[in-house]
Short mmCIF file of C-alpha atoms in Angstrom, two decimals:
data_model
loop_
_atom_site.label_atom_id
_atom_site.label_comp_id
_atom_site.label_asym_id
_atom_site.label_seq_id
_atom_site.Cartn_x
_atom_site.Cartn_y
_atom_site.Cartn_z
CA GLY A 1 127.71 -10.11 -169.03
CA THR A 2 124.99 -13.49 -170.92
CA ILE A 3 125.53 -17.02 -170.92
CA GLU A 4 125.53 -18.29 -174.13
CA GLY A 5 126.28 -21.69 -175.75
CA ASN A 6 124.00 -25.40 -176.91
CA LYS A 7 124.12 -27.81 -174.10
CA TYR A 8 122.36 -31.80 -175.74
CA ALA A 9 122.02 -34.78 -174.41
CA ALA A 10 120.83 -37.53 -174.57
CA GLY A 11 120.36 -41.11 -173.19
CA PHE A 12 119.35 -44.23 -174.12
CA ASP A 13 119.30 -46.76 -171.71
CA THR A 14 117.01 -49.82 -172.66
CA ALA A 15 117.80 -53.53 -170.23
CA TRP A 16 115.91 -57.08 -171.07
CA GLN A 17 114.48 -59.12 -168.91
CA PHE A 18 113.10 -62.61 -170.21
CA ASP A 19 111.86 -63.55 -166.16
CA VAL A 20 109.22 -60.51 -167.37
CA TRP A 21 108.17 -61.71 -170.34
CA ARG A 22 107.58 -65.49 -168.52
CA ARG A 23 105.41 -63.67 -165.92
CA ILE A 24 103.30 -62.18 -168.01
CA ALA A 25 103.10 -64.74 -169.87
CA HIS A 26 101.97 -66.97 -166.65
CA THR A 27 100.13 -64.64 -165.72
CA VAL A 28 98.33 -64.72 -169.79
CA GLU A 29 97.81 -68.68 -169.16
CA ALA A 30 96.82 -68.48 -165.32
CA ALA A 31 94.01 -66.42 -166.51
CA ASP A 32 93.43 -69.03 -168.94
CA ALA A 33 93.52 -71.28 -166.57
CA GLU A 34 90.58 -69.88 -164.71
CA VAL A 35 88.31 -68.86 -166.95
CA GLY A 36 89.10 -72.81 -167.88
CA MET A 37 87.70 -74.10 -164.75
CA ALA A 38 85.16 -71.57 -165.04
CA HIS A 39 83.43 -73.23 -167.75
CA ALA A 40 84.63 -76.56 -166.60
CA PHE A 41 82.49 -75.81 -163.57
CA ALA A 42 79.91 -74.41 -164.82
CA GLY A 43 80.10 -78.50 -167.16
CA GLN A 44 79.88 -79.74 -163.37
CA ILE A 45 76.98 -77.85 -161.46
CA GLU A 46 75.16 -77.88 -165.06
CA MET A 47 75.67 -81.94 -164.59
CA VAL A 48 75.72 -82.13 -161.65
CA LEU A 49 71.72 -79.94 -162.01
CA SER A 50 70.75 -82.24 -165.27
CA THR A 51 71.20 -85.39 -163.37
CA GLU A 52 69.27 -84.22 -160.27
CA VAL A 53 66.06 -82.80 -162.52
CA ALA A 54 65.80 -86.47 -163.91
CA VAL A 55 65.77 -88.00 -161.08
CA ALA A 56 62.70 -85.46 -160.37
CA TYR A 57 61.19 -85.92 -163.57
CA TRP A 58 60.94 -89.82 -162.72
CA GLN A 59 59.97 -89.87 -159.22
CA PHE A 60 56.82 -87.58 -161.10
CA ARG A 61 56.12 -89.65 -163.50
CA ALA A 62 55.95 -93.32 -160.84
CA ALA A 63 54.36 -91.38 -158.68
CA GLU A 64 51.07 -90.30 -161.30
CA SER A 65 51.57 -93.22 -162.14
CA GLN A 66 51.66 -95.03 -158.74
CA LEU A 67 48.79 -92.86 -158.42
CA ASP A 68 46.58 -94.44 -161.77
CA ILE A 69 47.17 -97.26 -160.94
CA LEU A 70 45.39 -97.02 -157.45
CA THR A 71 42.86 -94.75 -158.70
CA SER A 72 41.44 -97.98 -161.07
CA ILE A 73 42.65 -100.06 -158.49
CA ARG A 74 40.05 -98.21 -155.89
CA GLU A 75 37.02 -97.83 -159.54
CA SER A 76 37.14 -101.70 -158.97
CA ARG A 77 36.91 -101.45 -155.48
CA LEU A 78 33.37 -99.51 -155.42
CA GLU A 79 32.59 -101.49 -158.03
CA ALA A 80 32.96 -104.52 -155.78
CA LYS A 81 31.23 -103.26 -153.13
CA LYS A 82 28.27 -101.81 -154.90
CA LEU A 83 27.94 -106.22 -155.92
CA LEU A 84 28.72 -106.59 -151.55
CA GLN A 85 25.68 -104.16 -151.08
CA ALA A 86 23.58 -106.07 -153.34
CA GLN A 87 23.88 -109.12 -151.43
CA VAL A 88 23.93 -108.13 -148.15
CA ASP A 89 20.72 -106.29 -148.79
CA ALA A 90 19.24 -109.74 -150.61
CA GLY A 91 20.57 -111.05 -147.01
CA LEU A 92 22.84 -114.01 -149.20
CA LEU A 93 25.89 -112.63 -146.77
CA ASN A 94 26.65 -110.32 -143.09
CA GLU A 95 27.93 -106.75 -143.11
CA GLN A 96 31.97 -107.93 -142.07
CA LYS A 97 32.87 -108.26 -146.18
CA LEU A 98 30.99 -105.45 -146.87
CA SER A 99 33.12 -104.11 -144.30
CA LEU A 100 36.11 -104.98 -144.54
CA ALA A 101 35.97 -103.82 -148.49
CA GLN A 102 35.03 -100.12 -147.36
CA LYS A 103 38.70 -101.12 -145.44
CA GLU A 104 40.00 -101.53 -148.08
CA ILE A 105 38.67 -98.74 -150.39
CA PHE A 106 39.86 -96.12 -147.27
CA ASN A 107 43.02 -97.27 -147.06
CA ILE A 108 43.57 -96.95 -151.02
CA GLN A 109 42.01 -93.89 -150.75
CA THR A 110 44.68 -92.71 -148.17
CA GLN A 111 46.97 -94.17 -150.99
CA ILE A 112 46.38 -92.13 -153.31
CA ALA A 113 46.44 -88.89 -150.30
CA GLN A 114 50.43 -90.21 -150.20
CA ALA A 115 50.77 -90.98 -154.19
CA ARG A 116 49.67 -87.63 -155.22
CA LYS A 117 51.90 -86.06 -152.76
CA LYS A 118 54.61 -87.21 -154.09
CA ARG A 119 53.77 -86.09 -157.41
CA ASP A 120 53.45 -82.44 -156.16
CA PHE A 121 56.32 -82.85 -154.38
CA ALA A 122 58.85 -83.43 -157.45
CA GLU A 123 57.23 -81.55 -159.94
CA ASN A 124 57.29 -78.77 -157.19
CA GLU A 125 61.64 -80.27 -157.21
CA ILE A 126 61.39 -79.31 -160.72
CA ALA A 127 59.94 -76.40 -160.66
CA THR A 128 62.61 -74.28 -158.70
CA LEU A 129 65.47 -76.69 -159.86
CA VAL A 130 64.41 -75.48 -163.46
CA VAL A 131 63.73 -71.72 -161.84
CA VAL A 132 60.29 -71.24 -162.93
CA PRO A 133 57.84 -69.86 -160.12
CA LEU A 134 55.86 -72.99 -158.57
CA ALA A 135 52.74 -71.12 -159.68
CA GLU A 136 53.16 -70.22 -163.52
CA PHE A 137 54.62 -74.64 -163.86
CA SER A 138 52.79 -77.28 -164.33
CA MET A 139 54.76 -80.66 -165.83
CA GLY A 140 51.16 -81.09 -167.68
CA LYS A 141 49.17 -85.04 -167.88
CA THR A 142 50.85 -86.22 -171.44
CA ARG A 143 52.92 -89.44 -170.79
CA ASP A 144 55.89 -88.28 -174.22
CA TYR A 145 58.31 -87.43 -171.70
CA GLN A 146 60.09 -84.33 -172.15
CA PHE A 147 61.99 -82.44 -169.89
CA PRO A 148 62.39 -78.88 -168.96
CA ALA A 149 65.23 -76.71 -169.95
CA LEU A 150 67.51 -76.32 -167.89
CA PRO A 151 68.54 -72.82 -166.73
CA ALA A 152 72.04 -71.55 -168.23
CA ILE A 153 74.37 -71.11 -165.60
CA THR A 154 76.45 -68.67 -166.63
CA PRO A 155 80.44 -70.01 -165.49
CA GLY A 156 81.56 -67.83 -162.43
CA LEU A 157 78.58 -65.79 -161.96
CA PRO A 158 76.39 -68.56 -159.65
CA ALA A 159 79.70 -69.79 -157.41
CA ASP A 160 79.48 -67.86 -154.57
CA ILE A 161 75.85 -69.94 -154.66
CA LEU A 162 76.36 -73.00 -155.65
CA ALA A 163 79.74 -72.83 -153.45
CA ARG A 164 77.69 -73.21 -150.00
CA ARG A 165 75.09 -76.39 -150.85
CA ALA A 166 76.74 -79.76 -149.25
CA ASP A 167 77.01 -81.99 -152.46
CA LEU A 168 79.29 -79.78 -154.74
CA VAL A 169 81.54 -78.91 -151.50
CA THR A 170 82.07 -83.10 -151.07
CA VAL A 171 82.31 -83.26 -155.68
CA ASP A 172 84.65 -79.82 -155.05
CA GLN A 173 87.13 -81.99 -151.89
CA ASP A 174 87.03 -84.83 -154.18
CA ARG A 175 88.50 -83.65 -156.96
CA LEU A 176 91.00 -81.56 -154.80
CA GLU A 177 91.97 -84.62 -152.60
CA ARG A 178 92.09 -86.41 -156.74
CA PHE A 179 94.54 -83.86 -157.77
CA THR A 180 95.95 -82.70 -155.52
CA GLY A 181 96.16 -86.97 -154.02
CA CYS A 182 96.80 -85.18 -150.87
CA LYS A 183 93.53 -85.97 -148.43
CA GLN A 184 91.79 -82.08 -147.37
CA VAL A 185 88.97 -81.42 -144.67
CA ARG A 186 86.14 -81.02 -145.41
CA ARG A 187 84.68 -77.38 -144.40
CA LEU A 188 80.66 -77.97 -144.90
#
């Protein structure tokens, strides 16, 4: 013997779980919120970076203006020293006034050196903030007050690096405290 016969079986089972669909919807909403937070964080970093560049820029221009003023003062003091020297050579004055003039010139030269350091430091700070090697960066001598271009910040890309900066951690903690309404332990 052989066994003959046809056996057919069909099964169809459906189950709708509304929870599954809500979980997916919430997952999509959470992902959209994370993308929005990354963009907001990038905007916040750009704002902080813009502020730091602006402050450094005006410190640079202030030091440069101070340097111009001090250079002008030094030139006038050198001219006054020449006149005093002529008066001393003619016997009209003693050398005490000439010595005071030389001391004033020395003090002005010290102030000029300090103003140069301030200007160079601000220029180096700007180069660092706009991510340009110091050897390739120069603010120039123009007074048209053009801000250097800020580097592009990709959302999420520098988060690990930027999250270590104490000022940004503080801003983030303050934002979290305002959002949640409770104080957080500050981690620096």
